[in-house]
Amino acid sequence: MIKAFQIISILEGISLLLILFVTMPLKYIFEMGMPNQIIGMAHGVLFLVYVVMAIVFKTELNWNFKTLLIVLACSIIPFGTFWMDKKYLAGKA
């Protein structure tokens, strides 16, 4: 199950980076909104799964509330999920 959370966290991080650095410039500079809609929907689903899995793993990995907040905050910071994976999940799978 931890391996699934690692995969979701990496995919969520990649989708955030795609939105910020690929689809948003396409949308606002080149007026191509479709990539943003597709990646945005995927990112939304991945984000929700990430949040639910983080809450589930709070008890399984004995995280305190502060750690849970850090893990959740990592989902909205570019490259945050990659750091979170290394700090809190590496070696646990």
Short mmCIF file of C-alpha atoms in Angstrom, two decimals:
data_model
loop_
_atom_site.label_atom_id
_atom_site.label_comp_id
_atom_site.label_asym_id
_atom_site.label_seq_id
_atom_site.Cartn_x
_atom_site.Cartn_y
_atom_site.Cartn_z
CA MET A 1 0.00 0.00 0.00
CA ILE A 2 2.90 2.37 0.68
CA LYS A 3 4.21 1.69 -2.83
CA ALA A 4 0.83 2.82 -4.19
CA PHE A 5 1.08 6.03 -2.15
CA GLN A 6 4.58 6.61 -3.51
CA ILE A 7 3.33 6.19 -7.08
CA ILE A 8 0.37 8.51 -6.48
CA SER A 9 2.62 11.14 -4.88
CA ILE A 10 5.03 11.08 -7.83
CA LEU A 11 2.19 11.25 -10.37
CA GLU A 12 0.54 14.08 -8.44
CA GLY A 13 3.83 16.00 -8.41
CA ILE A 14 4.35 15.47 -12.13
CA SER A 15 0.80 16.59 -12.91
CA LEU A 16 1.29 19.78 -10.87
CA LEU A 17 4.51 20.56 -12.72
CA LEU A 18 2.82 19.90 -16.07
CA ILE A 19 0.05 22.31 -15.17
CA LEU A 20 2.39 25.04 -13.99
CA PHE A 21 5.06 24.84 -16.67
CA VAL A 22 3.33 23.37 -19.73
CA THR A 23 -0.44 23.67 -19.84
CA MET A 24 -0.82 27.09 -18.20
CA PRO A 25 1.59 28.75 -20.65
CA LEU A 26 -0.19 26.95 -23.50
CA LYS A 27 -3.51 28.25 -22.22
CA TYR A 28 -2.56 31.87 -21.59
CA ILE A 29 0.14 32.48 -24.20
CA PHE A 30 -1.02 30.32 -27.10
CA GLU A 31 -4.75 30.17 -26.23
CA MET A 32 -4.76 26.36 -26.19
CA GLY A 33 -7.06 25.43 -23.33
CA MET A 34 -7.63 21.74 -24.02
CA PRO A 35 -4.32 20.44 -22.56
CA ASN A 36 -5.05 22.36 -19.36
CA GLN A 37 -8.50 20.78 -19.09
CA ILE A 38 -7.16 17.25 -19.57
CA ILE A 39 -4.14 17.52 -17.28
CA GLY A 40 -6.19 19.60 -14.81
CA MET A 41 -8.80 16.85 -14.47
CA ALA A 42 -6.11 14.20 -13.99
CA HIS A 43 -4.36 16.40 -11.43
CA GLY A 44 -7.61 16.93 -9.54
CA VAL A 45 -8.24 13.21 -9.24
CA LEU A 46 -4.62 12.52 -8.25
CA PHE A 47 -4.75 15.32 -5.67
CA LEU A 48 -7.87 13.88 -4.04
CA VAL A 49 -6.40 10.38 -3.96
CA TYR A 50 -3.18 11.80 -2.48
CA VAL A 51 -5.05 13.59 0.31
CA VAL A 52 -7.14 10.52 1.18
CA MET A 53 -4.07 8.27 1.19
CA ALA A 54 -2.13 10.73 3.36
CA ILE A 55 -4.95 10.70 5.91
CA VAL A 56 -5.07 6.89 5.85
CA PHE A 57 -1.30 6.64 6.29
CA LYS A 58 -1.31 9.04 9.23
CA THR A 59 -2.28 6.22 11.55
CA GLU A 60 -0.43 3.45 9.72
CA LEU A 61 2.92 5.27 9.85
CA ASN A 62 2.29 6.88 13.26
CA TRP A 63 2.48 10.43 11.93
CA ASN A 64 1.54 13.22 14.30
CA PHE A 65 -0.76 16.03 13.15
CA LYS A 66 2.18 18.29 12.23
CA THR A 67 3.65 15.62 9.94
CA LEU A 68 0.26 15.12 8.28
CA LEU A 69 0.01 18.87 7.64
CA ILE A 70 3.51 18.89 6.12
CA VAL A 71 2.66 15.94 3.87
CA LEU A 72 -0.58 17.64 2.78
CA ALA A 73 1.20 20.96 2.18
CA CYS A 74 3.70 19.18 -0.05
CA SER A 75 0.88 18.48 -2.50
CA ILE A 76 0.49 22.18 -3.33
CA ILE A 77 4.18 23.10 -3.47
CA PRO A 78 6.02 22.41 -6.74
CA PHE A 79 8.44 19.49 -6.23
CA GLY A 80 6.98 19.02 -2.73
CA THR A 81 5.69 15.51 -3.30
CA PHE A 82 9.12 14.38 -4.47
CA TRP A 83 10.68 15.67 -1.25
CA MET A 84 7.88 14.13 0.82
CA ASP A 85 8.45 10.75 -0.81
CA LYS A 86 12.15 10.81 0.10
CA LYS A 87 11.61 12.15 3.62
CA TYR A 88 8.56 10.21 4.82
CA LEU A 89 8.09 7.17 2.57
CA ALA A 90 11.56 6.04 1.41
CA GLY A 91 12.53 2.71 2.84
CA LYS A 92 9.06 1.95 4.18
CA ALA A 93 7.77 0.01 1.15
#
